[in-house]
């Protein structure tokens, strides 16, 4: 008799959560099959669109997107991964935290790109080994591009998800070379190393 088996309720809840997350992941994967759209609107634009779609039914949530530093083209694999992590952070905020503001910030510098998604919602208690599927997924994605992910949260203090993704060395080298060639008196060396 299932009514006497309250010990299986946690497993049923876990199975439901797994199915829900699988459906959400499938929807995201289908949307992500359009790399031309991400390249056309840029990472900041794609994050804005994603956030605006999610808060469409909740007009009390204000979304702000800012970008600092010298925005540059980054490999699609990195920008797509950052978009997916940002999407998950925004979805978690909308679904669980009931915020009035969600701030999305991209910071570009010479070594990489940093994404910060901050909300002023209810926050939650971070406990070791108690991460949900969404949090584990964000960590796996960050690991897949060599990025560092940090989550700061506390009850009634909101949540901040920070991802620092390094750029591949070849991109860093070409950016450095472009900077060097812009200096007065510098000319391209055509096949010779720039010292």
CSV table of C-alpha atoms in Angstrom, one decimal:
chain,number,residue,atom,x,y,z
A,1,UNK,CA,0.0,0.0,0.0
A,2,UNK,CA,1.7,3.2,-1.2
A,3,UNK,CA,-0.1,5.4,1.3
A,4,UNK,CA,2.0,3.7,4.1
A,5,UNK,CA,5.2,4.2,2.2
A,6,UNK,CA,6.2,7.8,3.2
A,7,UNK,CA,9.8,6.8,2.8
A,8,UNK,CA,9.5,6.8,-1.0
A,9,UNK,CA,8.2,10.3,-1.2
A,10,UNK,CA,11.7,11.8,-1.3
A,11,UNK,CA,12.6,9.5,-4.3
A,12,UNK,CA,9.4,10.5,-6.1
A,13,UNK,CA,10.2,14.2,-5.6
A,14,UNK,CA,13.7,13.6,-6.8
A,15,UNK,CA,12.4,11.8,-9.9
A,16,UNK,CA,10.0,14.6,-10.7
A,17,UNK,CA,12.8,17.1,-10.3
A,18,UNK,CA,15.0,15.1,-12.7
A,19,UNK,CA,12.2,14.9,-15.3
A,20,UNK,CA,11.5,18.6,-15.0
A,21,UNK,CA,15.2,19.5,-15.4
A,22,UNK,CA,15.6,17.1,-18.4
A,23,UNK,CA,12.7,18.9,-20.2
A,24,UNK,CA,14.2,22.3,-19.4
A,25,UNK,CA,17.6,21.1,-20.6
A,26,UNK,CA,16.1,19.8,-23.9
A,27,UNK,CA,14.4,23.1,-24.5
A,28,UNK,CA,17.6,25.0,-23.9
A,29,UNK,CA,19.6,22.6,-26.1
A,30,UNK,CA,17.1,23.1,-29.0
A,31,UNK,CA,17.4,26.9,-28.6
A,32,UNK,CA,21.2,26.7,-28.4
A,33,UNK,CA,21.3,24.9,-31.8
A,34,UNK,CA,21.1,28.4,-33.3
A,35,UNK,CA,24.6,29.6,-32.9
A,36,UNK,CA,24.1,32.2,-35.6
A,37,UNK,CA,21.5,34.0,-33.3
A,38,UNK,CA,24.0,34.1,-30.4
A,39,UNK,CA,26.7,35.5,-32.8
A,40,UNK,CA,24.3,38.0,-34.2
A,41,UNK,CA,23.0,39.5,-31.0
A,42,UNK,CA,26.1,38.9,-28.8
A,43,UNK,CA,26.3,37.4,-25.4
A,44,UNK,CA,24.9,40.4,-23.6
A,45,UNK,CA,21.9,40.6,-26.0
A,46,UNK,CA,21.2,36.9,-25.7
A,47,UNK,CA,21.3,37.1,-21.9
A,48,UNK,CA,18.9,40.1,-22.0
A,49,UNK,CA,16.5,38.2,-24.3
A,50,UNK,CA,16.6,35.1,-22.1
A,51,UNK,CA,15.9,37.1,-19.0
A,52,UNK,CA,13.1,39.1,-20.6
A,53,UNK,CA,11.4,35.9,-21.7
A,54,UNK,CA,11.6,34.5,-18.3
A,55,UNK,CA,10.2,37.5,-16.4
A,56,UNK,CA,7.5,38.3,-19.0
A,57,UNK,CA,4.8,37.1,-16.7
A,58,UNK,CA,6.2,38.8,-13.7
A,59,UNK,CA,6.2,42.5,-14.5
A,60,UNK,CA,7.5,43.3,-11.0
A,61,UNK,CA,11.0,42.0,-11.9
A,62,UNK,CA,13.3,44.5,-13.4
A,63,UNK,CA,16.2,43.2,-15.5
A,64,UNK,CA,19.4,45.2,-16.0
A,65,UNK,CA,22.2,44.2,-18.3
A,66,UNK,CA,25.6,45.9,-18.3
A,67,UNK,CA,28.9,45.3,-20.0
A,68,UNK,CA,32.3,46.7,-19.1
A,69,UNK,CA,35.7,46.5,-20.6
A,70,UNK,CA,36.5,46.0,-24.3
A,71,UNK,CA,33.8,43.6,-25.6
A,72,UNK,CA,35.4,41.1,-28.0
A,73,UNK,CA,34.5,38.1,-30.0
A,74,UNK,CA,34.9,34.9,-27.9
A,75,UNK,CA,34.7,31.3,-29.1
A,76,UNK,CA,31.1,30.1,-29.5
A,77,UNK,CA,31.7,27.2,-27.1
A,78,UNK,CA,32.6,29.7,-24.3
A,79,UNK,CA,29.8,32.2,-25.1
A,80,UNK,CA,27.2,29.4,-25.4
A,81,UNK,CA,28.3,27.9,-22.1
A,82,UNK,CA,28.2,31.3,-20.4
A,83,UNK,CA,24.7,31.8,-21.9
A,84,UNK,CA,23.5,28.5,-20.5
A,85,UNK,CA,25.0,29.2,-17.0
A,86,UNK,CA,23.4,32.7,-17.1
A,87,UNK,CA,20.1,31.2,-18.2
A,88,UNK,CA,20.1,28.7,-15.3
A,89,UNK,CA,21.0,31.4,-12.7
A,90,UNK,CA,18.2,33.7,-14.0
A,91,UNK,CA,15.7,30.8,-14.1
A,92,UNK,CA,16.6,29.9,-10.5
A,93,UNK,CA,16.1,33.4,-9.4
A,94,UNK,CA,12.7,33.8,-11.1
A,95,UNK,CA,11.5,30.3,-10.0
A,96,UNK,CA,12.6,30.3,-6.4
A,97,UNK,CA,13.8,33.7,-5.1
A,98,UNK,CA,11.0,36.1,-6.1
A,99,UNK,CA,13.4,39.0,-6.7
A,100,UNK,CA,12.5,42.6,-7.7
A,101,UNK,CA,15.8,43.1,-9.6
A,102,UNK,CA,18.1,40.8,-11.6
A,103,UNK,CA,21.4,42.3,-12.6
A,104,UNK,CA,23.4,40.7,-15.4
A,105,UNK,CA,26.9,42.0,-15.8
A,106,UNK,CA,29.6,41.0,-18.3
A,107,UNK,CA,33.2,42.1,-17.7
A,108,UNK,CA,35.8,41.8,-20.4
A,109,UNK,CA,39.5,42.1,-19.6
A,110,UNK,CA,42.8,41.0,-21.2
A,111,UNK,CA,42.6,37.5,-19.7
A,112,UNK,CA,39.0,36.5,-20.2
A,113,UNK,CA,35.4,37.3,-19.6
A,114,UNK,CA,33.4,37.3,-16.4
A,115,UNK,CA,29.6,36.9,-16.0
A,116,UNK,CA,27.8,37.9,-12.8
A,117,UNK,CA,24.1,37.3,-12.3
A,118,UNK,CA,22.8,38.9,-9.1
A,119,UNK,CA,19.3,39.0,-7.7
A,120,UNK,CA,17.8,40.7,-4.6
A,121,UNK,CA,15.5,37.7,-3.9
A,122,UNK,CA,15.1,35.4,-0.9
A,123,UNK,CA,18.5,33.6,-1.3
A,124,UNK,CA,19.0,30.2,0.2
A,125,UNK,CA,21.3,28.3,2.6
A,126,UNK,CA,24.3,26.8,0.9
A,127,UNK,CA,25.1,23.4,2.4
A,128,UNK,CA,27.9,21.0,1.5
A,129,UNK,CA,26.7,18.1,-0.7
A,130,UNK,CA,23.1,19.5,-1.0
A,131,UNK,CA,23.4,21.2,-4.4
A,132,UNK,CA,20.4,20.8,-6.7
A,133,UNK,CA,20.6,19.8,-10.3
A,134,UNK,CA,20.7,23.3,-11.5
A,135,UNK,CA,23.7,24.2,-9.4
A,136,UNK,CA,25.5,21.0,-10.3
A,137,UNK,CA,24.8,21.7,-14.0
A,138,UNK,CA,26.3,25.2,-13.7
A,139,UNK,CA,29.5,23.8,-12.1
A,140,UNK,CA,29.8,21.1,-14.8
A,141,UNK,CA,29.4,23.6,-17.5
A,142,UNK,CA,32.0,26.0,-15.9
A,143,UNK,CA,34.4,23.1,-15.6
A,144,UNK,CA,33.9,22.2,-19.3
A,145,UNK,CA,35.5,25.6,-20.4
A,146,UNK,CA,38.0,25.8,-17.6
A,147,UNK,CA,36.0,28.5,-15.8
A,148,UNK,CA,35.7,29.2,-12.1
A,149,UNK,CA,32.1,29.4,-10.7
A,150,UNK,CA,31.3,31.0,-7.4
A,151,UNK,CA,27.9,31.3,-5.8
A,152,UNK,CA,27.3,33.7,-2.9
A,153,UNK,CA,23.9,33.6,-1.2
A,154,UNK,CA,22.3,33.8,2.2
A,155,UNK,CA,18.6,33.7,3.3
A,156,UNK,CA,16.9,37.0,2.6
A,157,UNK,CA,20.2,38.4,1.1
A,158,UNK,CA,19.8,37.5,-2.5
A,159,UNK,CA,22.2,35.4,-4.7
A,160,UNK,CA,25.1,36.2,-6.9
A,161,UNK,CA,26.5,33.7,-9.5
A,162,UNK,CA,29.9,34.6,-10.8
A,163,UNK,CA,31.7,32.8,-13.6
A,164,UNK,CA,35.2,33.7,-14.7
A,165,UNK,CA,36.1,32.2,-18.0
A,166,UNK,CA,39.6,32.4,-19.4
A,167,UNK,CA,40.1,33.1,-23.1
A,168,UNK,CA,42.2,30.6,-25.1
A,169,UNK,CA,45.9,31.6,-25.4
A,170,UNK,CA,45.7,32.1,-29.1
A,171,UNK,CA,43.0,34.8,-28.6
A,172,UNK,CA,45.0,36.5,-25.9
A,173,UNK,CA,48.1,36.5,-28.2
A,174,UNK,CA,46.2,38.0,-31.1
A,175,UNK,CA,44.6,40.7,-28.9
A,176,UNK,CA,48.1,41.5,-27.5
A,177,UNK,CA,49.6,41.7,-31.0
A,178,UNK,CA,46.7,44.0,-32.1
A,179,UNK,CA,47.4,46.3,-29.1
A,180,UNK,CA,51.2,46.3,-29.9
A,181,UNK,CA,50.6,47.3,-33.5
A,182,UNK,CA,48.5,50.2,-32.5
A,183,UNK,CA,51.4,51.8,-30.6
A,184,UNK,CA,53.0,54.7,-32.3
A,185,UNK,CA,56.1,53.7,-34.4
A,186,UNK,CA,55.2,50.0,-34.3
A,187,UNK,CA,54.9,48.1,-37.5
A,188,UNK,CA,53.9,44.5,-38.1
A,189,UNK,CA,56.9,42.2,-38.2
A,190,UNK,CA,55.6,39.8,-40.9
A,191,UNK,CA,56.7,36.5,-39.7
A,192,UNK,CA,59.2,37.6,-37.0
A,193,UNK,CA,58.4,37.4,-33.3
A,194,UNK,CA,57.5,40.7,-31.6
A,195,UNK,CA,59.8,41.2,-28.6
